[in-house]
Tab-separated table of C-alpha atoms and ligand atoms in Angstrom:
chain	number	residue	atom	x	y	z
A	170	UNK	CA	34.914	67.387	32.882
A	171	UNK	CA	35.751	64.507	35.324
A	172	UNK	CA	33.815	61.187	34.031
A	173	UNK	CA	32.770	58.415	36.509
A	174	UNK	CA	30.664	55.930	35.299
A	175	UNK	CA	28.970	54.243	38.733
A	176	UNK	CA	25.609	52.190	36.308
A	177	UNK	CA	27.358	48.795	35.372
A	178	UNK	CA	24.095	47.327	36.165
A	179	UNK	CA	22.413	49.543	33.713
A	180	UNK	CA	24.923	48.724	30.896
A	181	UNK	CA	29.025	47.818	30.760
A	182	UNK	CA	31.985	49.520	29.044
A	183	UNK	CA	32.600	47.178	25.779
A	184	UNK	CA	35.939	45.009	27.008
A	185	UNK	CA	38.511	46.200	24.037
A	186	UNK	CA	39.144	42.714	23.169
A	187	UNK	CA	35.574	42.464	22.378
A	188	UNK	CA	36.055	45.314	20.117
A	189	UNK	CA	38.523	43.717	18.107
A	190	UNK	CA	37.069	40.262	17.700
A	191	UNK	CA	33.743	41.950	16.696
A	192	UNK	CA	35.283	44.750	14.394
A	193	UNK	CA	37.730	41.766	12.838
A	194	UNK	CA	33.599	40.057	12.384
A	195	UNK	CA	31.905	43.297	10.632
A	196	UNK	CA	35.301	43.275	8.166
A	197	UNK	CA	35.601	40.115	7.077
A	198	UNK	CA	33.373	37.890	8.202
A	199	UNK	CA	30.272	39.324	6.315
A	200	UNK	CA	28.429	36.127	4.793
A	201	UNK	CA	25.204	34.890	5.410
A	202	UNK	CA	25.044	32.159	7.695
A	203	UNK	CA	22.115	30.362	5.608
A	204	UNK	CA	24.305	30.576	2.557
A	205	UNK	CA	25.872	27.350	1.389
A	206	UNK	CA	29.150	29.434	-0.097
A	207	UNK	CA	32.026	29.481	1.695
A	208	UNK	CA	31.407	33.279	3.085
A	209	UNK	CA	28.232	31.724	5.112
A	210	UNK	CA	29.521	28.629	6.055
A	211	UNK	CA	32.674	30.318	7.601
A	212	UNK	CA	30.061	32.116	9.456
A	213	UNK	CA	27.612	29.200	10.484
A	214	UNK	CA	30.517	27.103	12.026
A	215	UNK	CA	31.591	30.201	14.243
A	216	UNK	CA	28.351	30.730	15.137
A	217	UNK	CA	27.903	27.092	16.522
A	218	UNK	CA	31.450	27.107	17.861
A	219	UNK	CA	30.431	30.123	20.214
A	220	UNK	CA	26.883	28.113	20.866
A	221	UNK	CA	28.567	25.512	22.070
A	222	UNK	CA	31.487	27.424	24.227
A	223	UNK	CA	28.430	29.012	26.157
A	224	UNK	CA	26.332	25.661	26.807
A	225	UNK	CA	30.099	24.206	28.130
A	226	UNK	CA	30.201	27.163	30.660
A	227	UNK	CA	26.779	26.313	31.751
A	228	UNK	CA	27.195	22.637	31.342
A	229	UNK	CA	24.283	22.371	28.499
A	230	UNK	CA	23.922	20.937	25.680
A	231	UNK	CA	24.244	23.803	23.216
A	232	UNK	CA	20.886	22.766	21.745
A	233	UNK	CA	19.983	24.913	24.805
A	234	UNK	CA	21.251	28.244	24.137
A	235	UNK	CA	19.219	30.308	21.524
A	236	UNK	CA	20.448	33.801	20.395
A	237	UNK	CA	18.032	36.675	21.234
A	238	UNK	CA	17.898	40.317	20.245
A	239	UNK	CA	19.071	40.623	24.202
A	240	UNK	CA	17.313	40.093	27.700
A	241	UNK	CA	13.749	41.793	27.081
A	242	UNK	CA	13.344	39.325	24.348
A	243	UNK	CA	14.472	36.354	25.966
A	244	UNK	CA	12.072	37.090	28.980
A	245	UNK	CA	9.399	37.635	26.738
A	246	UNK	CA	9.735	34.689	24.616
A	247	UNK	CA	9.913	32.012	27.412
A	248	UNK	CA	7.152	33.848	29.334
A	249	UNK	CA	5.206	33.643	26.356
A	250	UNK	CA	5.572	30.480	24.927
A	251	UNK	CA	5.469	28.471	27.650
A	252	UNK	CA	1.387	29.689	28.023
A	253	UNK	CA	1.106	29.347	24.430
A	254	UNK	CA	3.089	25.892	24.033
A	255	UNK	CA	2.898	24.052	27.519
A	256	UNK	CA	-0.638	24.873	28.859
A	257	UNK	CA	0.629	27.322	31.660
A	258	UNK	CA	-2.306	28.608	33.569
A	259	UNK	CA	-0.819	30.354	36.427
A	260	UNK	CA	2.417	32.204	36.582
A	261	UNK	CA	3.716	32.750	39.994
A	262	UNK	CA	6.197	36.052	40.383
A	263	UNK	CA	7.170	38.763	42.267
A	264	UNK	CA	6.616	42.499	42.325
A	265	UNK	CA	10.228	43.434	41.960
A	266	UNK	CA	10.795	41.412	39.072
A	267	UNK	CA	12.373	43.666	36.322
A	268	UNK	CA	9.488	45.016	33.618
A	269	UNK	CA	10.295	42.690	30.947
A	270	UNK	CA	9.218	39.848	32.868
A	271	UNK	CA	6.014	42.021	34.793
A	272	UNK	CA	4.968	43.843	31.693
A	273	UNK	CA	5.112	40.633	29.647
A	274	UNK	CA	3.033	38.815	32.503
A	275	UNK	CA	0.541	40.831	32.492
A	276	UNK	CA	0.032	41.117	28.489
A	277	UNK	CA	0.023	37.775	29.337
A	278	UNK	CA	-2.949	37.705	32.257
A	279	UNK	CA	-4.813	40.414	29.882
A	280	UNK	CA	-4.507	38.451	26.465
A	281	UNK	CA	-4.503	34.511	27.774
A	282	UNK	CA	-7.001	34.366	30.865
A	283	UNK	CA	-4.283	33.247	32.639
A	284	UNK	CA	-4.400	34.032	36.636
A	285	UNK	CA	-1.044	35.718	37.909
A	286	UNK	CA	0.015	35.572	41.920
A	287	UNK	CA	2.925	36.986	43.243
A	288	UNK	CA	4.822	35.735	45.970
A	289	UNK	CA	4.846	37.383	49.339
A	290	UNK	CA	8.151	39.662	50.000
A	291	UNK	CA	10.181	39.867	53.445
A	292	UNK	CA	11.204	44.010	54.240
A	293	UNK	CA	14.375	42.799	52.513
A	294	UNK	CA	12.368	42.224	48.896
A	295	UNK	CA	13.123	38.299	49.649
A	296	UNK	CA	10.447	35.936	48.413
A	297	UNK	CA	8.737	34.089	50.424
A	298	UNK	CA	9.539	30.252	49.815
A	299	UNK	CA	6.956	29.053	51.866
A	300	UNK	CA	4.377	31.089	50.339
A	301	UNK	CA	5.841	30.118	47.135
A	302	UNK	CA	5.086	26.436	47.949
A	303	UNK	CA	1.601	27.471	48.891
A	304	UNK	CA	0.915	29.091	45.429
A	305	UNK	CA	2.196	25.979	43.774
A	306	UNK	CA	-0.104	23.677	45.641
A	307	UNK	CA	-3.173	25.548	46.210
A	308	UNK	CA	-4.727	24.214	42.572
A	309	UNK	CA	-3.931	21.679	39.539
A	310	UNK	CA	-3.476	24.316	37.108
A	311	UNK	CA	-0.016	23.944	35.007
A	312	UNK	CA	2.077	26.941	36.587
A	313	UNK	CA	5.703	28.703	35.443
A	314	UNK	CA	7.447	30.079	38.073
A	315	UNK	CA	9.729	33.262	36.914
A	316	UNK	CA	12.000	34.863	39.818
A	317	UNK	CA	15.449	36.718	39.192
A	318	UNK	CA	18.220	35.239	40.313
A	319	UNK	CA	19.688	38.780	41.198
A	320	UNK	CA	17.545	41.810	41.605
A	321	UNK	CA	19.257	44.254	39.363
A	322	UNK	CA	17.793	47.063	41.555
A	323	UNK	CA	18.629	45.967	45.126
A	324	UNK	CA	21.149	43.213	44.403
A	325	UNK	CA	19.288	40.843	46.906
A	326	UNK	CA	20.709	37.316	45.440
A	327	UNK	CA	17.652	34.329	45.774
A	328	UNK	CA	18.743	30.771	46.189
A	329	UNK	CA	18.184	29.589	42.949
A	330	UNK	CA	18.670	26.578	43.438
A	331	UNK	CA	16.023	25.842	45.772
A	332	UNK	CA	13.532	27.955	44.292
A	333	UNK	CA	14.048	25.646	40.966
A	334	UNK	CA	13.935	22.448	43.403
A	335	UNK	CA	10.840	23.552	44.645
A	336	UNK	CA	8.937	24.287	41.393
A	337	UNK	CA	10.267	20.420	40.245
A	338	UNK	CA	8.705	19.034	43.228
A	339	UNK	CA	5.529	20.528	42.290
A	340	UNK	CA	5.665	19.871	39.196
A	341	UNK	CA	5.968	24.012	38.142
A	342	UNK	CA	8.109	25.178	35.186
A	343	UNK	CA	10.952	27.486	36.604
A	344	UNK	CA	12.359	30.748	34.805
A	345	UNK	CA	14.679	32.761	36.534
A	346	UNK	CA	15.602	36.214	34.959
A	347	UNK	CA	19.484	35.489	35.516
A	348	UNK	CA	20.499	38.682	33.010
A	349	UNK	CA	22.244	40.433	36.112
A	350	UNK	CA	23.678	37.139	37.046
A	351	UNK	CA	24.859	34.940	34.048
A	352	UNK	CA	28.561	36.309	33.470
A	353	UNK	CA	28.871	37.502	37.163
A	354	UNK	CA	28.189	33.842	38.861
A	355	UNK	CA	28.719	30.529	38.024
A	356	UNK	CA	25.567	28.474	37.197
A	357	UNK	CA	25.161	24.830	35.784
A	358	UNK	CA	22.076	23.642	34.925
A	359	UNK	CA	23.041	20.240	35.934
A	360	UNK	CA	22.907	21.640	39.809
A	361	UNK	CA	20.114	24.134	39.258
A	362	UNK	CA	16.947	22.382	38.172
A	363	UNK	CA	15.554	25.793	36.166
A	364	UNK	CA	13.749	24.892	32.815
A	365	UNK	CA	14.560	28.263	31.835
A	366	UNK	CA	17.790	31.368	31.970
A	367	UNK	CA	18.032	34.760	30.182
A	368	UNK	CA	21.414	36.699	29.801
A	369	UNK	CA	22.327	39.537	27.993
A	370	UNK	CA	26.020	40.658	26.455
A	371	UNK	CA	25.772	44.372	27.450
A	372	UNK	CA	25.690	43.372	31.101
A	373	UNK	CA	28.764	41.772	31.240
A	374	UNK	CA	31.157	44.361	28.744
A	375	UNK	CA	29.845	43.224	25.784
A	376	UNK	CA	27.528	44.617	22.936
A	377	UNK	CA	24.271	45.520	23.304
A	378	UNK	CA	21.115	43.756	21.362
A	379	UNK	CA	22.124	40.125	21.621
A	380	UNK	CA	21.659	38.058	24.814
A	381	UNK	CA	20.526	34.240	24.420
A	382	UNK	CA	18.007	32.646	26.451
A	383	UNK	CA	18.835	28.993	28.259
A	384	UNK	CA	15.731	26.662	27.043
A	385	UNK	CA	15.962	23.141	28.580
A	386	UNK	CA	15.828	20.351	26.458
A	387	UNK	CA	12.273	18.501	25.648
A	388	UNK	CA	10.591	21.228	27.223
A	389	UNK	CA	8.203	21.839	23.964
A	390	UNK	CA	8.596	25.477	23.104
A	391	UNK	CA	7.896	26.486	19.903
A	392	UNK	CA	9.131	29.429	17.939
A	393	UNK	CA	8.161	32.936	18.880
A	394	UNK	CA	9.056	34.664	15.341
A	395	UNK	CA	8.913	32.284	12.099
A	396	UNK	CA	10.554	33.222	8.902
A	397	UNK	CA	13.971	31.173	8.009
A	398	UNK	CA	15.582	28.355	9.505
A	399	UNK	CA	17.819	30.404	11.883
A	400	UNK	CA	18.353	29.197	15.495
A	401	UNK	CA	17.453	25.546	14.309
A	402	UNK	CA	14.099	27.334	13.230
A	403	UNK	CA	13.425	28.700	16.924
A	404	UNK	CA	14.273	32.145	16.049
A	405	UNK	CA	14.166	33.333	12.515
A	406	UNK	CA	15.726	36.138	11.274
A	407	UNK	CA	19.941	36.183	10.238
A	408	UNK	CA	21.987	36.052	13.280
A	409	UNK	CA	23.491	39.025	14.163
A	410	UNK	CA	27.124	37.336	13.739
A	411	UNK	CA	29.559	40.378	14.992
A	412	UNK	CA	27.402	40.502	17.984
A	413	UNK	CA	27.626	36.682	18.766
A	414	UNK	CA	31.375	37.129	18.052
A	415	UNK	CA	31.112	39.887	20.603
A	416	UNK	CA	28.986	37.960	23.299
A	417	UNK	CA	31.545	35.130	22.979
A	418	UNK	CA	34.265	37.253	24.139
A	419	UNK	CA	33.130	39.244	26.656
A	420	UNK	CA	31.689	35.864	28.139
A	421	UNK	CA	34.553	33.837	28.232
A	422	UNK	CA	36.532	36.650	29.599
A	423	UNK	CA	34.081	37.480	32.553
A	424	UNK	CA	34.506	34.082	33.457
A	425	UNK	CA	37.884	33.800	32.578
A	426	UNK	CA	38.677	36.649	35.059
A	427	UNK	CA	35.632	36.127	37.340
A	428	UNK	CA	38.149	35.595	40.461
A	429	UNK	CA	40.252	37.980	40.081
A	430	UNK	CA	37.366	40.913	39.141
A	431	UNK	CA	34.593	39.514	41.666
A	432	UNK	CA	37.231	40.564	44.536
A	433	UNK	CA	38.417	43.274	43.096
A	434	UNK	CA	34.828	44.482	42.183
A	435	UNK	CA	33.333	43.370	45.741
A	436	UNK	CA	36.857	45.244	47.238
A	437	UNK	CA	35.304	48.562	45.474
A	438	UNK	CA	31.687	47.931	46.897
A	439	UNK	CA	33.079	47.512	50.157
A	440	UNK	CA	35.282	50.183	50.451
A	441	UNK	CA	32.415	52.799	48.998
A	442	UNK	CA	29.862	51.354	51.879
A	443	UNK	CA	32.506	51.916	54.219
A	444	UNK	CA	33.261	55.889	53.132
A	445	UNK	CA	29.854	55.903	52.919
A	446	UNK	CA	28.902	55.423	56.583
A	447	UNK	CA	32.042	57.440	57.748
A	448	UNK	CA	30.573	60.394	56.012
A	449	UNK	CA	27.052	60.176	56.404
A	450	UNK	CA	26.023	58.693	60.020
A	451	UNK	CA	22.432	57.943	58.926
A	452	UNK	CA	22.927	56.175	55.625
A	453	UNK	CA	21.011	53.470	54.984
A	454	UNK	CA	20.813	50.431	52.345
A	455	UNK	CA	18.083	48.673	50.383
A	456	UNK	CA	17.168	45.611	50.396
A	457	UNK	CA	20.375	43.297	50.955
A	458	UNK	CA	22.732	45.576	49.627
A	459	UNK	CA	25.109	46.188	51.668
A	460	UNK	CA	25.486	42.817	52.762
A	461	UNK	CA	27.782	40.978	50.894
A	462	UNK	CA	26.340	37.366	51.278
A	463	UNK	CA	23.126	38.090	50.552
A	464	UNK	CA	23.697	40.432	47.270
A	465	UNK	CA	25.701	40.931	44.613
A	466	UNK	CA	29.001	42.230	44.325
A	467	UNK	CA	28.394	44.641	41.508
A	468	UNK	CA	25.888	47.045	43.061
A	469	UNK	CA	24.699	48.789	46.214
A	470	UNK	CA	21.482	50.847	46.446
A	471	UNK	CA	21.874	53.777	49.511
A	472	UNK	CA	19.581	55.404	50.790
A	473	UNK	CA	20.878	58.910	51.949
A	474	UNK	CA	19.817	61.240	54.463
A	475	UNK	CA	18.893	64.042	52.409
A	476	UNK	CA	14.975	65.736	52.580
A	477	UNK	CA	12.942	65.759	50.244
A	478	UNK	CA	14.125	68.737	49.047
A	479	UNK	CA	17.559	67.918	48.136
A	480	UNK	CA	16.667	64.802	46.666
A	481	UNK	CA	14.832	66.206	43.646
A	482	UNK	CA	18.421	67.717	42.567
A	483	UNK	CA	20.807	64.917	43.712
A	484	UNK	CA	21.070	62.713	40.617
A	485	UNK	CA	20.972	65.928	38.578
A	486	UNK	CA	23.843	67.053	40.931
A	487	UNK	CA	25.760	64.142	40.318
A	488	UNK	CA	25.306	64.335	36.478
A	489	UNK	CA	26.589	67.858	36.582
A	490	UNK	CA	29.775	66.367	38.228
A	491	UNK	CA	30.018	63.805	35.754
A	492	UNK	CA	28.964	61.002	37.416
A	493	UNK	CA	26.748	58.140	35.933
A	494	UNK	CA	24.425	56.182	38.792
A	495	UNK	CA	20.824	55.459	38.911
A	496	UNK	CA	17.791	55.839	40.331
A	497	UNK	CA	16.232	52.390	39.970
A	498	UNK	CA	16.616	50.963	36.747
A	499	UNK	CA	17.946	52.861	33.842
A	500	UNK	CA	14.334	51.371	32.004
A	501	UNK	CA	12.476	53.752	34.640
A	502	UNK	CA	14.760	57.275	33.589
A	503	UNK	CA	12.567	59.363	32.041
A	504	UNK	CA	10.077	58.786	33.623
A	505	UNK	CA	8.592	59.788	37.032
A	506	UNK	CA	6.883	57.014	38.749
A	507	UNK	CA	9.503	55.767	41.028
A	508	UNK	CA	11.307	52.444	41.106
A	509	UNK	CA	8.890	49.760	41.336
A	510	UNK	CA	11.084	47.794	43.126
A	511	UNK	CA	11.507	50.533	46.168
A	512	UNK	CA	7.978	50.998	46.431
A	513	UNK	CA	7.577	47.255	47.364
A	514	UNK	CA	10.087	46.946	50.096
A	515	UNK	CA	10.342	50.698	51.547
A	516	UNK	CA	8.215	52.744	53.609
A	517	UNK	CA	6.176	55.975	52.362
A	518	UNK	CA	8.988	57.990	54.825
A	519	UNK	CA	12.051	55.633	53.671
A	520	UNK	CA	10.266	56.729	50.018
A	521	UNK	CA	10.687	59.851	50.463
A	522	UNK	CA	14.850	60.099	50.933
A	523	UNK	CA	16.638	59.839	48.005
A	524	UNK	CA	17.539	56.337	46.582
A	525	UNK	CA	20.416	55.783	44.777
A	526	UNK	CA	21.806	52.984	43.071
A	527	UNK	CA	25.951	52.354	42.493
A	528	UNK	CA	27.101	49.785	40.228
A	529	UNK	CA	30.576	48.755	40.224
A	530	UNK	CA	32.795	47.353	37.456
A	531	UNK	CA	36.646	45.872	37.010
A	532	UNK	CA	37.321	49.484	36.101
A	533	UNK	CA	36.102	51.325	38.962
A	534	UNK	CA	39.107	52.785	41.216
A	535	UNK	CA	38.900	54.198	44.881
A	536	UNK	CA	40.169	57.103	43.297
A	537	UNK	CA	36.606	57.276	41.366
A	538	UNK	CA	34.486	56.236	44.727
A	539	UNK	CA	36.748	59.303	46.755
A	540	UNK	CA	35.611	61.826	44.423
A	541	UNK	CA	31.811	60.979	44.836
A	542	UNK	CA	32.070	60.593	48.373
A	543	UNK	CA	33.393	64.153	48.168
A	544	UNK	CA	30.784	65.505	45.556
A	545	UNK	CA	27.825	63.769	48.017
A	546	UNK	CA	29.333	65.575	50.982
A	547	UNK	CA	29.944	68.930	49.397
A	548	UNK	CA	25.733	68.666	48.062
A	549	UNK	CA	24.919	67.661	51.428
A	550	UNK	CA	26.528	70.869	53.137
A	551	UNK	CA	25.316	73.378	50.910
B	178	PLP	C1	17.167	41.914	35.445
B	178	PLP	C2	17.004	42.415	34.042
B	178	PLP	N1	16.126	41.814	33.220
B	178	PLP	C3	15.969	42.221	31.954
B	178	PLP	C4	16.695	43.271	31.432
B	178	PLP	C5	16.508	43.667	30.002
B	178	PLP	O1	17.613	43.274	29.222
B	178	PLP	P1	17.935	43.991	27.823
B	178	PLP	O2	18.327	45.389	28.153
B	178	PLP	O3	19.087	43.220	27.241
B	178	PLP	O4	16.728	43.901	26.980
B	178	PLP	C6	17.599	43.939	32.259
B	178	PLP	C7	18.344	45.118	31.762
B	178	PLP	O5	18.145	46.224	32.215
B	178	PLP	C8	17.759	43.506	33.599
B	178	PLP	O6	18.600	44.115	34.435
């Protein structure tokens, strides 16, 4: 059967090259970082090397970059220690932050005492700056910001850096959730005031289960597991070396190529929103989708004209024809209650069509984006 895989923003094809450099890791590079022996300390100085190649591309000190099990736990961790370790009291978000960010703040609202606001949304699912500045000023309490950089439902892109200027005029810690961002867009932290980034491999063709999270300097965290000395005792537990090998390389080649494969990549989106609306007169997009200055260049989330009816069988459809896409986030498959995101930015009747989110890669042809068209048309007439 015909295989077109459309959910980049769910997970990424492994690059090969990050094959090799991680299976040439698992062979021979097998020490122990901690150990004093040659075999570790092999391991220990690539393991800094790649800490510090990352910091460079974000112009930090590599201090700053601490290894994590991937995203969820590098949202969790900065969430959580910065009520534990910094006397946050408030933590300002928004509703269509991804779950490891909402469920953690409200573990957090539950377990802590801490109050929890979210910032007002535009139809679009943009947040509200001035509101934000209202949050942030309406008490004295210590307050953490945490808003995604890009929405990895809706692609709607914030401007990061004045949501991070903002929170430093008031005095507010800043997180943004920058996992669907960080080897898609350029960010230095010397320009964008945020005490606090997350990024994970798997979204950016390379392995899954490592991601590292970007922890400003002097900010006073303090470990979230404790064991060994790992991570300069932030993080015990031995690194997970082949994947650090492997998040080196796929990182330095996204931005390596990020040029050359954001056109191409926007190219694709472009072309399928086009097809798109020639085929289906009363498609629609969600959130900032479909435009490209206001969204990423890696997805697009249509709405189609379908009743309710046909929707129920559509991504079940596409499956059948081999192709990969999502409904919301792949964290929400499985389960029925909707994307999250949708619910806050859609409405009830705009619910009720079926939403479906694309996400593009440096491998995606038009070739690929014909044959759905052609598979959405032929479900659509029968
Ligand atoms: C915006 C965002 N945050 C967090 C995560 C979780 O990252 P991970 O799958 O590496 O735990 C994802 C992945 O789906 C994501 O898209």
């Amino acid at each position: 059967m015909r295989k077109v895989y459309l959910d980049n923003a769910a997970t990424t094809q492994i690059r090969p090259s990050v094959i090799e450099k991680m299976q040439e890791a698992l062979a021979h590079n097998y020490g122990n970082p901690s150990s004093t022996h040659s075999f570790g300390r092999t391991v220990k100085t690539a393991i800094e090397t790649t800490r510090k190649t990352i910091a460079k591309f974000l112009n930090a000190h590599p201090s700053e970059i601490i290894f994590t099990s991937g995203g969820t736990e590098a949202d969790n961790m900065i969430l959580r220690c910065s009520v534990r370790d910094l006397g946050v009291k408030t933590i300002i978000t928004s509703k269509i932050e991804h779950h490891a960010v909402l469920h953690t703040v409200e573990e957090l609202e539950k377990e802590y005492g801490i109050t929890v606001s979210y910032v007002n949304l535009d139809s679009f699912g943009n947040p509200d700056i001035t509101h934000l500045k209202e949050l942030l000023q309406q008490d004295d309490s210590k307050k953490l910001v945490s808003l995604m950089h890009v929405n990895n439902e809706v692609g709607n892109i914030i401007d990061i850096n004045a949501f991070a200027d903002l929170c430093k005029n008031n005095n507010a810690f800043f997180h943004s959730d920058t996992i669907q961002s960080l080897g898609h867009y350029n960010i230095d932290v010397q320009e964008t005031k945020a005490d606090f980034l997350t990024a994970a491999a798997h979204k950016f063709h390379g392995p899954k289960g490592i991601g590292f999270a970007y922890i400003r300097r002097n900010t006073g965290l303090k470990p979230l597991i404790f064991g060994g000395q790992q991570e300069r005792g932030f993080r015990a537990g031995t690194e997970s070396y082949h994947n650090i090998v492997g998040l080196e390389e796929a990182f330095v080649t996204a931005y390596e190529n990020l040029e050359k494969e954001s056109a191409y990549i926007l190219e694709m989106k472009q072309y399928f929103i086009k097809q798109l609306k020639n085929t289906f007169s009363d498609v629609a997009f969600n959130g900032h989708s479909a435009d490209p200055d206001k969204s990423t260049y890696t997805l697009v989330n249509v709405r189609l004209p379908f009743d309710e009816q046909k929707s129920l069988m559509l991504l079940f459809q596409l499956d059948i024809k081999g192709i990969a896409c999502s409904k919301g986030s792949a964290c929400q498959s499985g389960s029925d209650l909707g994307s999250h995101v949708l619910s806050q930015i859609l409405t009830p009747d705009e619910m009720k069509k079926p939403s479906v989110r694309f996400s593009f890669s440096h491998y995606t042809t038009k070739e690929e984006l014909d044959y759905v068209i052609n598979e959405l048309k032929l479900f659509a007439e029968n």
